[in-house]
Amino acid sequence: MGIRKKNNKNPPMLSHEFVIQNHADIVSCVAMVFLLGLMFEITSKVAVLFITVQYNVTIPANEETAVNYFHYGLKDVATVFFYMLVAIIMHAIIQEYVLDKINRKMHFSKTKHSKFNESGQLSAFYLFSCLWGANILVSENLLSNPVSLWDGYPHTLMPFQMKFYYICQLGYWLHAIPELYFQKTKKEDIPRQLVYISLYLIHITGAYVLNLNRLGLVLLVLHYFVELLFHLSQLTYFSNEDRQTGFTVWAVLFVLGRLLTLSLSVLTVGFGLAGAEKQGLNLADGSFNVLVVRVTVLAAICTTQAFMMWKFINFQLRRWREHAQTQTLKKKSSSSKSKSKKGLTGLEQYGGE
């Protein structure tokens, strides 16, 4: 798969500019090596570790049928790495064949250009993740039966779709780190992006490793839906700055999302797991149901939600300030126009006399 941006300049081989311009082609070649490895018996065992989901467990449902479940392990690191490469390729495809074409038509400024690219990429990812995650929630009856979020803990066995979902999530957020280099992100924007990338990786990995995968899936879908609305509103705002209704809807849902996240977390971890029959730390069984772990999980979630609310409040204050300044400038310009019109009318009357 060739993904190459057209550029008249030919940078030196293996220079920074060469790697940035051709990173999608380079990564595609690396991914193809793993795929080709499946064709040969000598390398197929290694290639399978990277491409397919590992740790399969077959459980008989009845005398005729059996159900496949999966648990996690160290081999998942190889699978996450491969799907990180896939995420880099998909990022380049969306950038070149969708976002760059829109950018050329809209003629955005440099600031809007980078924000539009970020919102465009995240909108595509959030939409895909929301639909996929919601499908898993419905198929596993997690929405109709909230008790299943903690009932039967530890949830060491996952259906294929759920495990693959977590693998892809980790792969995507890991790919966001090298993308900071590939997309030539400004130095002042790097700390902000590293913070939210780290938060995603910590929370997703925590839910995956601590066998809180059901709660993690519900919270991810909820969070992604709210974030999807924000980035869609931002894309709409870039096309027409008068369209700001989406931000108002997002602001309401953002606050509700934080409250619902805290409620589900406290209900599941603080009450559900605390009253579960199986208590104690047992690494062999995958149980982490001890007070220290529960407190740490709740503290991490509460701290993150408080941090997000603080950022949200600052964002709203900045928007209100900018709106007030815009209104003031409009009033000044309208008043100056009316004064100039009055002056012209007076001159016309004087000239008539």
mmCIF file of C-alpha atoms in Angstrom:
data_model
loop_
_atom_site.group_PDB
_atom_site.id
_atom_site.type_symbol
_atom_site.label_atom_id
_atom_site.label_comp_id
_atom_site.label_asym_id
_atom_site.label_seq_id
_atom_site.Cartn_x
_atom_site.Cartn_y
_atom_site.Cartn_z
ATOM 1 C CA MET A 1 0.000 0.000 0.000
ATOM 2 C CA GLY A 2 1.647 3.203 -1.152
ATOM 3 C CA ILE A 3 0.780 6.356 0.731
ATOM 4 C CA ARG A 4 2.984 9.178 -0.430
ATOM 5 C CA LYS A 5 2.395 12.909 -0.180
ATOM 6 C CA LYS A 6 3.257 14.855 -3.285
ATOM 7 C CA ASN A 7 6.190 17.112 -2.741
ATOM 8 C CA ASN A 8 8.529 18.670 -5.240
ATOM 9 C CA LYS A 9 11.461 18.532 -2.827
ATOM 10 C CA ASN A 10 13.396 15.302 -2.431
ATOM 11 C CA PRO A 11 14.925 15.236 1.068
ATOM 12 C CA PRO A 12 18.084 13.188 1.701
ATOM 13 C CA MET A 13 17.591 9.492 2.439
ATOM 14 C CA LEU A 14 16.880 8.674 6.098
ATOM 15 C CA SER A 15 16.817 12.369 7.043
ATOM 16 C CA HIS A 16 14.117 13.637 9.423
ATOM 17 C CA GLU A 17 12.155 15.154 6.555
ATOM 18 C CA PHE A 18 12.419 11.922 4.531
ATOM 19 C CA VAL A 19 11.076 9.832 7.434
ATOM 20 C CA ILE A 20 8.230 12.301 8.079
ATOM 21 C CA GLN A 21 7.168 12.460 4.423
ATOM 22 C CA ASN A 22 7.368 8.699 3.892
ATOM 23 C CA HIS A 23 6.523 7.352 7.357
ATOM 24 C CA ALA A 24 3.283 5.706 6.183
ATOM 25 C CA ASP A 25 5.111 3.831 3.398
ATOM 26 C CA ILE A 26 7.840 2.743 5.815
ATOM 27 C CA VAL A 27 5.324 1.507 8.390
ATOM 28 C CA SER A 28 3.313 -0.246 5.661
ATOM 29 C CA CYS A 29 6.442 -2.173 4.660
ATOM 30 C CA VAL A 30 7.054 -3.221 8.268
ATOM 31 C CA ALA A 31 3.432 -4.401 8.599
ATOM 32 C CA MET A 32 3.742 -6.324 5.321
ATOM 33 C CA VAL A 33 6.744 -8.202 6.731
ATOM 34 C CA PHE A 34 4.524 -9.617 9.496
ATOM 35 C CA LEU A 35 1.768 -10.504 7.008
ATOM 36 C CA LEU A 36 4.230 -12.227 4.686
ATOM 37 C CA GLY A 37 5.535 -14.136 7.675
ATOM 38 C CA LEU A 38 2.223 -16.026 7.795
ATOM 39 C CA MET A 39 3.018 -17.609 4.418
ATOM 40 C CA PHE A 40 6.075 -19.542 5.612
ATOM 41 C CA GLU A 41 6.027 -22.299 8.195
ATOM 42 C CA ILE A 42 9.289 -21.172 9.812
ATOM 43 C CA THR A 43 8.073 -17.641 10.518
ATOM 44 C CA SER A 44 4.327 -18.234 10.859
ATOM 45 C CA LYS A 45 4.497 -19.002 14.590
ATOM 46 C CA VAL A 46 6.152 -15.647 15.252
ATOM 47 C CA ALA A 47 3.912 -13.717 12.838
ATOM 48 C CA VAL A 48 0.782 -15.123 14.478
ATOM 49 C CA LEU A 49 1.828 -13.549 17.793
ATOM 50 C CA PHE A 50 1.649 -10.103 16.213
ATOM 51 C CA ILE A 51 -1.443 -10.453 14.042
ATOM 52 C CA THR A 52 -3.939 -12.687 15.844
ATOM 53 C CA VAL A 53 -5.456 -12.381 19.328
ATOM 54 C CA GLN A 54 -3.691 -14.684 21.812
ATOM 55 C CA TYR A 55 -4.669 -16.775 24.870
ATOM 56 C CA ASN A 56 -7.705 -18.576 23.483
ATOM 57 C CA VAL A 57 -9.797 -20.676 25.896
ATOM 58 C CA THR A 58 -12.571 -22.941 24.588
ATOM 59 C CA ILE A 59 -15.476 -23.549 26.964
ATOM 60 C CA PRO A 60 -18.241 -26.005 25.984
ATOM 61 C CA ALA A 61 -21.647 -24.286 26.057
ATOM 62 C CA ASN A 62 -23.504 -27.576 25.621
ATOM 63 C CA GLU A 63 -22.902 -31.008 24.154
ATOM 64 C CA GLU A 64 -22.783 -29.725 20.566
ATOM 65 C CA THR A 65 -21.340 -26.205 20.688
ATOM 66 C CA ALA A 66 -18.387 -24.510 22.357
ATOM 67 C CA VAL A 67 -17.634 -20.845 23.012
ATOM 68 C CA ASN A 68 -14.208 -19.219 22.629
ATOM 69 C CA TYR A 69 -13.023 -16.786 25.273
ATOM 70 C CA PHE A 70 -9.718 -14.978 25.770
ATOM 71 C CA HIS A 71 -7.629 -13.754 28.674
ATOM 72 C CA TYR A 72 -4.652 -11.391 28.660
ATOM 73 C CA GLY A 73 -0.915 -12.067 28.891
ATOM 74 C CA LEU A 74 2.519 -10.798 27.891
ATOM 75 C CA LYS A 75 2.064 -11.905 24.269
ATOM 76 C CA ASP A 76 -0.538 -9.148 23.910
ATOM 77 C CA VAL A 77 2.330 -6.654 23.762
ATOM 78 C CA ALA A 78 3.277 -8.000 20.315
ATOM 79 C CA THR A 79 -0.340 -7.788 19.094
ATOM 80 C CA VAL A 80 -0.694 -4.222 20.380
ATOM 81 C CA PHE A 81 2.514 -3.292 18.541
ATOM 82 C CA PHE A 82 1.186 -4.617 15.213
ATOM 83 C CA TYR A 83 -2.123 -2.766 15.537
ATOM 84 C CA MET A 84 -0.218 0.367 16.473
ATOM 85 C CA LEU A 85 1.378 0.101 13.009
ATOM 86 C CA VAL A 86 -2.098 -0.337 11.487
ATOM 87 C CA ALA A 87 -3.272 2.789 13.325
ATOM 88 C CA ILE A 88 -0.361 4.807 11.878
ATOM 89 C CA ILE A 89 -1.309 3.660 8.363
ATOM 90 C CA MET A 90 -5.000 4.487 8.873
ATOM 91 C CA HIS A 91 -4.041 7.884 10.292
ATOM 92 C CA ALA A 92 -2.064 8.664 7.129
ATOM 93 C CA ILE A 93 -4.906 7.520 4.851
ATOM 94 C CA ILE A 94 -7.481 9.732 6.607
ATOM 95 C CA GLN A 95 -5.039 12.643 6.638
ATOM 96 C CA GLU A 96 -4.102 12.513 2.966
ATOM 97 C CA TYR A 97 -7.328 11.438 1.304
ATOM 98 C CA VAL A 98 -9.852 13.291 3.500
ATOM 99 C CA LEU A 99 -8.479 16.027 5.747
ATOM 100 C CA ASP A 100 -5.814 17.444 3.412
ATOM 101 C CA LYS A 101 -8.364 17.787 0.596
ATOM 102 C CA ILE A 102 -10.744 19.697 2.879
ATOM 103 C CA ASN A 103 -7.876 21.882 4.142
ATOM 104 C CA ARG A 104 -6.969 22.897 0.597
ATOM 105 C CA LYS A 105 -10.560 23.945 -0.105
ATOM 106 C CA MET A 106 -11.135 25.820 3.167
ATOM 107 C CA HIS A 107 -7.762 27.679 3.299
ATOM 108 C CA PHE A 108 -7.434 27.537 7.094
ATOM 109 C CA SER A 109 -4.822 29.470 9.033
ATOM 110 C CA LYS A 110 -1.936 27.494 10.575
ATOM 111 C CA THR A 111 -3.622 27.390 13.994
ATOM 112 C CA LYS A 112 -6.956 26.252 12.604
ATOM 113 C CA HIS A 113 -5.197 23.827 10.273
ATOM 114 C CA SER A 114 -3.610 21.857 13.130
ATOM 115 C CA LYS A 115 -6.793 21.921 15.241
ATOM 116 C CA PHE A 116 -8.895 20.823 12.268
ATOM 117 C CA ASN A 117 -6.558 17.873 11.626
ATOM 118 C CA GLU A 118 -6.661 16.855 15.288
ATOM 119 C CA SER A 119 -10.458 17.070 15.484
ATOM 120 C CA GLY A 120 -10.854 15.270 12.169
ATOM 121 C CA GLN A 121 -8.667 12.343 13.212
ATOM 122 C CA LEU A 122 -10.251 12.038 16.655
ATOM 123 C CA SER A 123 -13.794 12.318 15.266
ATOM 124 C CA ALA A 124 -13.174 9.333 12.979
ATOM 125 C CA PHE A 125 -11.665 7.301 15.832
ATOM 126 C CA TYR A 126 -14.339 8.215 18.398
ATOM 127 C CA LEU A 127 -17.159 7.446 15.966
ATOM 128 C CA PHE A 128 -15.698 4.037 15.115
ATOM 129 C CA SER A 129 -14.969 3.217 18.777
ATOM 130 C CA CYS A 130 -18.441 4.334 19.931
ATOM 131 C CA LEU A 131 -20.271 2.188 17.401
ATOM 132 C CA TRP A 132 -18.033 -0.823 17.989
ATOM 133 C CA GLY A 133 -18.152 -0.474 21.791
ATOM 134 C CA ALA A 134 -21.940 0.017 21.825
ATOM 135 C CA ASN A 135 -22.328 -3.133 19.718
ATOM 136 C CA ILE A 136 -20.304 -5.127 22.287
ATOM 137 C CA LEU A 137 -22.335 -3.695 25.174
ATOM 138 C CA VAL A 138 -25.593 -4.737 23.507
ATOM 139 C CA SER A 139 -24.367 -8.197 22.477
ATOM 140 C CA GLU A 140 -23.037 -8.915 25.990
ATOM 141 C CA ASN A 141 -26.185 -7.485 27.691
ATOM 142 C CA LEU A 142 -24.120 -5.143 29.866
ATOM 143 C CA LEU A 143 -26.576 -2.255 29.524
ATOM 144 C CA SER A 144 -29.684 -4.276 30.361
ATOM 145 C CA ASN A 145 -27.966 -5.913 33.343
ATOM 146 C CA PRO A 146 -25.747 -3.363 35.180
ATOM 147 C CA VAL A 147 -25.090 -5.861 38.004
ATOM 148 C CA SER A 148 -22.892 -7.773 35.542
ATOM 149 C CA LEU A 149 -20.333 -4.944 35.827
ATOM 150 C CA TRP A 150 -19.189 -6.432 39.143
ATOM 151 C CA ASP A 151 -21.046 -9.726 39.448
ATOM 152 C CA GLY A 152 -18.743 -12.715 38.978
ATOM 153 C CA TYR A 153 -15.529 -10.701 39.368
ATOM 154 C CA PRO A 154 -12.762 -11.306 38.320
ATOM 155 C CA HIS A 155 -13.789 -11.168 34.663
ATOM 156 C CA THR A 156 -10.661 -12.877 33.391
ATOM 157 C CA LEU A 157 -12.323 -14.345 30.288
ATOM 158 C CA MET A 158 -13.395 -11.966 27.531
ATOM 159 C CA PRO A 159 -15.214 -12.614 24.268
ATOM 160 C CA PHE A 160 -13.147 -12.057 21.128
ATOM 161 C CA GLN A 161 -14.735 -8.692 20.297
ATOM 162 C CA MET A 162 -14.034 -7.249 23.742
ATOM 163 C CA LYS A 163 -10.414 -8.355 23.845
ATOM 164 C CA PHE A 164 -9.769 -7.161 20.283
ATOM 165 C CA TYR A 165 -11.412 -3.843 21.198
ATOM 166 C CA TYR A 166 -8.931 -3.307 24.035
ATOM 167 C CA ILE A 167 -6.002 -4.334 21.815
ATOM 168 C CA CYS A 168 -7.034 -1.772 19.195
ATOM 169 C CA GLN A 169 -7.574 0.938 21.812
ATOM 170 C CA LEU A 170 -4.088 0.470 23.231
ATOM 171 C CA GLY A 171 -2.623 0.334 19.724
ATOM 172 C CA TYR A 172 -4.341 3.573 18.726
ATOM 173 C CA TRP A 173 -3.237 5.599 21.740
ATOM 174 C CA LEU A 174 0.314 4.263 21.485
ATOM 175 C CA HIS A 175 0.402 5.318 17.826
ATOM 176 C CA ALA A 176 -0.467 8.865 18.906
ATOM 177 C CA ILE A 177 3.005 9.237 20.469
ATOM 178 C CA PRO A 178 5.098 8.832 17.250
ATOM 179 C CA GLU A 179 2.430 10.847 15.404
ATOM 180 C CA LEU A 180 3.549 13.896 17.397
ATOM 181 C CA TYR A 181 6.825 13.615 15.475
ATOM 182 C CA PHE A 182 5.311 12.622 12.137
ATOM 183 C CA GLN A 183 2.801 15.504 12.181
ATOM 184 C CA LYS A 184 5.418 18.073 13.265
ATOM 185 C CA THR A 185 3.424 19.043 16.328
ATOM 186 C CA LYS A 186 4.361 22.395 17.834
ATOM 187 C CA LYS A 187 6.511 22.231 20.954
ATOM 188 C CA GLU A 188 3.940 24.161 23.006
ATOM 189 C CA ASP A 189 1.208 21.627 22.059
ATOM 190 C CA ILE A 190 3.229 18.499 22.858
ATOM 191 C CA PRO A 191 2.829 18.583 26.698
ATOM 192 C CA ARG A 192 -0.966 18.956 26.405
ATOM 193 C CA GLN A 193 -1.228 16.039 23.988
ATOM 194 C CA LEU A 194 1.133 13.842 25.998
ATOM 195 C CA VAL A 195 -1.027 14.393 29.093
ATOM 196 C CA TYR A 196 -4.252 13.158 27.520
ATOM 197 C CA ILE A 197 -2.498 10.308 25.657
ATOM 198 C CA SER A 198 -0.974 9.145 28.968
ATOM 199 C CA LEU A 199 -4.346 9.364 30.727
ATOM 200 C CA TYR A 200 -5.966 7.181 28.077
ATOM 201 C CA LEU A 201 -3.170 4.603 28.204
ATOM 202 C CA ILE A 202 -3.143 4.440 32.012
ATOM 203 C CA HIS A 203 -6.912 4.031 32.364
ATOM 204 C CA ILE A 204 -7.349 1.560 29.495
ATOM 205 C CA THR A 205 -4.378 -0.547 30.637
ATOM 206 C CA GLY A 206 -5.636 -0.419 34.237
ATOM 207 C CA ALA A 207 -9.100 -1.676 33.282
ATOM 208 C CA TYR A 208 -7.547 -4.390 31.101
ATOM 209 C CA VAL A 209 -4.966 -5.659 33.592
ATOM 210 C CA LEU A 210 -7.178 -5.431 36.707
ATOM 211 C CA ASN A 211 -9.945 -7.384 34.931
ATOM 212 C CA LEU A 212 -12.331 -4.441 35.132
ATOM 213 C CA ASN A 213 -12.881 -4.749 31.393
ATOM 214 C CA ARG A 214 -16.686 -4.478 31.563
ATOM 215 C CA LEU A 215 -16.664 -1.260 33.571
ATOM 216 C CA GLY A 216 -13.855 0.075 31.393
ATOM 217 C CA LEU A 217 -15.841 -0.596 28.214
ATOM 218 C CA VAL A 218 -18.941 1.208 29.504
ATOM 219 C CA LEU A 219 -16.927 4.241 30.626
ATOM 220 C CA LEU A 220 -14.973 4.366 27.358
ATOM 221 C CA VAL A 221 -18.122 4.369 25.195
ATOM 222 C CA LEU A 222 -19.672 7.062 27.397
ATOM 223 C CA HIS A 223 -16.549 9.219 27.296
ATOM 224 C CA TYR A 224 -15.981 8.733 23.559
ATOM 225 C CA PHE A 225 -19.558 9.768 22.763
ATOM 226 C CA VAL A 226 -19.151 13.080 24.601
ATOM 227 C CA GLU A 227 -15.736 13.704 23.016
ATOM 228 C CA LEU A 228 -17.128 12.860 19.564
ATOM 229 C CA LEU A 229 -19.771 15.564 19.980
ATOM 230 C CA PHE A 230 -17.116 18.117 20.954
ATOM 231 C CA HIS A 231 -14.884 17.448 17.953
ATOM 232 C CA LEU A 232 -17.831 17.396 15.543
ATOM 233 C CA SER A 233 -18.908 20.762 16.990
ATOM 234 C CA GLN A 234 -15.374 22.067 16.489
ATOM 235 C CA LEU A 235 -15.321 20.893 12.863
ATOM 236 C CA THR A 236 -18.670 22.627 12.294
ATOM 237 C CA TYR A 237 -17.337 25.781 13.953
ATOM 238 C CA PHE A 238 -14.324 25.845 11.611
ATOM 239 C CA SER A 239 -16.619 25.752 8.578
ATOM 240 C CA ASN A 240 -18.876 28.485 9.984
ATOM 241 C CA GLU A 241 -17.973 30.394 13.164
ATOM 242 C CA ASP A 242 -21.622 31.324 13.780
ATOM 243 C CA ARG A 243 -22.544 27.681 14.372
ATOM 244 C CA GLN A 244 -21.849 27.179 18.082
ATOM 245 C CA THR A 245 -24.977 25.289 19.166
ATOM 246 C CA GLY A 246 -23.034 22.029 19.297
ATOM 247 C CA PHE A 247 -20.749 23.404 22.020
ATOM 248 C CA THR A 248 -23.775 24.163 24.214
ATOM 249 C CA VAL A 249 -25.132 20.616 23.840
ATOM 250 C CA TRP A 250 -21.643 19.225 24.461
ATOM 251 C CA ALA A 251 -21.236 21.311 27.633
ATOM 252 C CA VAL A 252 -24.426 19.841 29.133
ATOM 253 C CA LEU A 253 -23.523 16.273 28.164
ATOM 254 C CA PHE A 254 -19.953 16.732 29.382
ATOM 255 C CA VAL A 255 -21.119 17.515 32.929
ATOM 256 C CA LEU A 256 -23.665 14.676 32.841
ATOM 257 C CA GLY A 257 -20.957 12.340 31.540
ATOM 258 C CA ARG A 258 -18.665 13.173 34.437
ATOM 259 C CA LEU A 259 -21.460 12.569 36.965
ATOM 260 C CA LEU A 260 -22.429 9.277 35.345
ATOM 261 C CA THR A 261 -18.791 8.155 35.220
ATOM 262 C CA LEU A 262 -18.324 8.829 38.920
ATOM 263 C CA SER A 263 -21.645 7.166 39.788
ATOM 264 C CA LEU A 264 -20.880 3.976 37.849
ATOM 265 C CA SER A 265 -17.331 3.813 39.220
ATOM 266 C CA VAL A 266 -18.406 4.219 42.843
ATOM 267 C CA LEU A 267 -21.312 1.787 42.381
ATOM 268 C CA THR A 268 -19.098 -0.873 40.761
ATOM 269 C CA VAL A 269 -15.833 -0.516 42.652
ATOM 270 C CA GLY A 270 -16.948 1.060 45.925
ATOM 271 C CA PHE A 271 -20.081 -1.004 46.542
ATOM 272 C CA GLY A 272 -20.256 -3.901 44.079
ATOM 273 C CA LEU A 273 -16.709 -5.231 44.484
ATOM 274 C CA ALA A 274 -16.595 -4.369 48.187
ATOM 275 C CA GLY A 275 -19.595 -6.628 48.791
ATOM 276 C CA ALA A 276 -18.512 -9.399 46.423
ATOM 277 C CA GLU A 277 -18.066 -12.940 47.726
ATOM 278 C CA LYS A 278 -14.559 -13.298 46.329
ATOM 279 C CA GLN A 279 -12.198 -10.978 48.208
ATOM 280 C CA GLY A 280 -8.422 -10.789 48.376
ATOM 281 C CA LEU A 281 -5.436 -10.558 46.062
ATOM 282 C CA ASN A 282 -4.915 -13.656 43.919
ATOM 283 C CA LEU A 283 -2.718 -13.168 40.856
ATOM 284 C CA ALA A 284 -3.296 -16.729 39.640
ATOM 285 C CA ASP A 285 -7.057 -16.173 39.491
ATOM 286 C CA GLY A 286 -6.722 -12.564 38.318
ATOM 287 C CA SER A 287 -8.441 -11.159 41.385
ATOM 288 C CA PHE A 288 -7.388 -7.712 42.629
ATOM 289 C CA ASN A 289 -10.350 -7.202 44.946
ATOM 290 C CA VAL A 290 -8.555 -5.668 47.921
ATOM 291 C CA LEU A 291 -9.140 -2.338 49.642
ATOM 292 C CA VAL A 292 -5.874 -0.760 48.458
ATOM 293 C CA VAL A 293 -6.599 -1.517 44.798
ATOM 294 C CA ARG A 294 -10.218 -0.347 45.055
ATOM 295 C CA VAL A 295 -9.202 2.932 46.685
ATOM 296 C CA THR A 296 -6.448 3.475 44.107
ATOM 297 C CA VAL A 297 -8.844 2.855 41.210
ATOM 298 C CA LEU A 298 -11.476 5.233 42.610
ATOM 299 C CA ALA A 299 -8.831 7.861 43.408
ATOM 300 C CA ALA A 300 -7.474 7.685 39.850
ATOM 301 C CA ILE A 301 -10.949 8.019 38.328
ATOM 302 C CA CYS A 302 -11.992 10.857 40.648
ATOM 303 C CA THR A 303 -8.730 12.744 40.085
ATOM 304 C CA THR A 304 -9.082 12.421 36.309
ATOM 305 C CA GLN A 305 -12.702 13.604 36.388
ATOM 306 C CA ALA A 306 -11.729 16.593 38.558
ATOM 307 C CA PHE A 307 -8.895 17.440 36.158
ATOM 308 C CA MET A 308 -11.266 17.255 33.192
ATOM 309 C CA MET A 309 -13.810 19.495 34.942
ATOM 310 C CA TRP A 310 -11.082 22.038 35.674
ATOM 311 C CA LYS A 311 -10.058 22.055 32.006
ATOM 312 C CA PHE A 312 -13.711 22.298 31.006
ATOM 313 C CA ILE A 313 -14.325 25.333 33.240
ATOM 314 C CA ASN A 314 -11.224 27.088 31.857
ATOM 315 C CA PHE A 315 -12.376 26.326 28.313
ATOM 316 C CA GLN A 316 -15.846 27.776 28.981
ATOM 317 C CA LEU A 317 -14.421 30.911 30.625
ATOM 318 C CA ARG A 318 -12.128 31.466 27.645
ATOM 319 C CA ARG A 319 -15.033 31.051 25.215
ATOM 320 C CA TRP A 320 -17.193 33.522 27.149
ATOM 321 C CA ARG A 321 -14.319 36.019 27.247
ATOM 322 C CA GLU A 322 -13.759 35.696 23.500
ATOM 323 C CA HIS A 323 -17.499 36.044 22.854
ATOM 324 C CA ALA A 324 -17.671 39.181 25.021
ATOM 325 C CA GLN A 325 -14.690 40.712 23.203
ATOM 326 C CA THR A 326 -16.270 39.928 19.827
ATOM 327 C CA GLN A 327 -19.545 41.550 20.855
ATOM 328 C CA THR A 328 -17.701 44.647 22.122
ATOM 329 C CA LEU A 329 -15.801 44.998 18.844
ATOM 330 C CA LYS A 330 -19.031 44.624 16.873
ATOM 331 C CA LYS A 331 -20.714 47.344 18.928
ATOM 332 C CA LYS A 332 -17.751 49.683 18.475
ATOM 333 C CA SER A 333 -17.665 49.112 14.715
ATOM 334 C CA SER A 334 -21.427 49.631 14.385
ATOM 335 C CA SER A 335 -21.328 52.830 16.479
ATOM 336 C CA SER A 336 -18.406 54.225 14.452
ATOM 337 C CA LYS A 337 -20.279 53.462 11.221
ATOM 338 C CA SER A 338 -23.402 55.240 12.465
ATOM 339 C CA LYS A 339 -21.344 58.297 13.502
ATOM 340 C CA SER A 340 -19.671 58.448 10.084
ATOM 341 C CA LYS A 341 -23.084 58.247 8.406
ATOM 342 C CA LYS A 342 -24.358 61.133 10.553
ATOM 343 C CA GLY A 343 -21.283 63.185 9.668
ATOM 344 C CA LEU A 344 -21.838 62.591 5.957
ATOM 345 C CA THR A 345 -25.484 63.564 6.264
ATOM 346 C CA GLY A 346 -24.489 66.850 7.969
ATOM 347 C CA LEU A 347 -21.980 67.629 5.203
ATOM 348 C CA GLU A 348 -24.602 66.931 2.572
ATOM 349 C CA GLN A 349 -27.031 69.277 4.308
ATOM 350 C CA TYR A 350 -24.333 71.955 4.629
ATOM 351 C CA GLY A 351 -23.427 71.511 0.969
ATOM 352 C CA GLY A 352 -27.087 71.823 0.047
ATOM 353 C CA GLU A 353 -27.362 75.112 1.884
#
